[in-house]
Amino acid sequence: MIDRRPLLDIITHLVLIIGVIAVCFPLWMTLVASTHAPEALSSGRIPLWFGDRAWENFSDLLAKGLPEAGGTPVGLMMINSLIMALGITIGKLAVSIIAAFAIVFFKFPFRPLFFWMIFITLMLPVEVRILPTFDVVTKLGMLNSYVGLCIPLVASATATFLFRQFYLTIPAELVEAARMDQAGPLRFLKDIVLPLSRTNIAALFIILFIYGWNQYLWPLLVTTDPTYTTVVMGIQRMVNAGESLPVWNYIMGTATLALLPPVLVVIFMQKIFVKGLVDSEK
Amino acid sequence: MSQSRVVFRGMFLPYLLLLPQISVTIIFFLWPSYQALEQSFFLEDAFGFSREFVAFDNYAALFRDEGYLRSFGTTIWFGFSVTFLSMSMALLLAVCANRTVRMATGYRTLVIWPYAVAPAIAGVIWFFLMNPSLGIVAYWLKAMGVDWNHYMSGDQAFAMVVVAASWKQISYNFLFFFAGLQSIPKSLLEAAALDGAGPIRRFWTISFPLLSPTTFFLLVVNLVYAFFDTFSIIHATTSGGPVDATSILVYRVYNTGFIGQDYGGSAAQSVILMVLVIVMTAIQFRYVEKKVVYS
């Protein structure tokens, strides 16, 4: 604090409190709506406090799903989301760690070409090449499978750059020492580079997990079989469930389940998450 | 790339290490993009049996199509609304949080969590809050005399998706603004205070100009987010409607290709979007290079 201005301090806190309420209010209403019976939501008086149907709503959702929307249990959707999120995260990390290792610690023909090929993936998000990518996945027989959900998304320019950036800070003496001790490149990767990149891997893990869990368009395209539905994508079927009116208590329950895992990760690993986010955007 | 590094020798190993990344890139990124480019010059019949080379006809058709041009306008308007709304909210909150001494981390936790919420879920939540018959926000709006029904009014549906998209993005902008503000040297602000500059003056003459790299970076990131990552908000809630009012370009590509089955037209739209991403990424990286040099 540079100068004392009590009035300004009060205004500051007032703005912050209003801001925080505005940011958190939608979550509050989501949680509240998920604990009521459908009649309570449509009776005209919008409830602002929790109802008594939390247990029924959530156990119905997790075990049975919503009949109007195909009846896939949300519990199964959550498992699918988890498999997809972990598959994408671990895949991206593994692929990027070794690719960056090759680019930084080896000299070989066409190195810049590979570097640029990886770079260019930044410029080609799924959204802009939907149809042809779908064709490729169809031809490879990867529709309706976990492989199809994960593999096409594991290339990562951001992660590769981040690891490259980090490897470049590893002192040359370490490489030299490793070579003098007759350690081969793979030994060097395993015993020196990987332990040194622990915090980077952890930070990136969080960012990529959120990215993977929140995928929408991709699962929408490659899964037509409801047993592969993920929760973030599946909610849309409940909202647009044909003629029947949306069952908002169930939809908000599903929204709660869909947002809880990544939100909890952010809240409990805030420090490392912030580091990961700031690093990966450099 | 630095040249003076000590490196390993190896004939096959580096290629082997690059193989997974490069094969995924070629199969799922480069090849489909090339296909889109090629496809955009052809006209395919509905069953995919034959196709005819039509050069730039697909592109010409797009720019004659009023619906497409309207989507272009909608996208730009959408992008700038989301960017402006979420960045200004985030900056205000970051400046306030930066003024508080002890509570900053507490406020930060309460503001950053929406980052983890999927755009689709954010869309669905606001769709519920603004539901004309049972949403509380719609109820407030009606109390203020607004005849709210986003199923009927295109402008209101547009406002709803803007709010949903901005709400989710505030946390991201907040984090970067907050980090930017924290890195401004205290001595500068103290000197200005000694010269008699009040807090508002200090903000506009010192903090805001020093934040400009962050602001510019966020501007690009937010536009990219609004142009490309908001597909799910639209798809899960308004489905582009009512009457095309929220049909942004990424939604239209999907709609033309999957629902309308017009492959050439969809491919041409893809190519236009690719050019847009390439330009924006280039701007972003040019700027990043500069930042690296100056710091």
Short mmCIF file of C-alpha atoms in Angstrom, two decimals, chain A residues 238-241 243-249 251, chain B residues 127 131 134 151:
data_model
loop_
_atom_site.label_atom_id
_atom_site.label_comp_id
_atom_site.label_asym_id
_atom_site.label_seq_id
_atom_site.Cartn_x
_atom_site.Cartn_y
_atom_site.Cartn_z
CA MET A 238 -30.30 -33.56 -21.97
CA VAL A 239 -30.76 -29.88 -22.78
CA ASN A 240 -32.04 -30.55 -26.27
CA ALA A 241 -34.02 -33.69 -25.47
CA GLU A 243 -40.18 -32.61 -27.28
CA SER A 244 -40.01 -33.20 -23.56
CA LEU A 245 -39.17 -30.11 -21.54
CA PRO A 246 -35.64 -30.02 -20.11
CA VAL A 247 -35.46 -31.49 -16.62
CA TRP A 248 -33.45 -28.71 -15.08
CA ASN A 249 -32.74 -30.29 -11.71
CA ILE A 251 -29.31 -31.02 -15.98
CA PHE B 127 -28.97 -21.01 -20.44
CA ASN B 131 -34.44 -19.32 -19.09
CA LEU B 134 -37.62 -20.35 -14.61
CA TYR B 151 -35.90 -18.22 -27.76
#
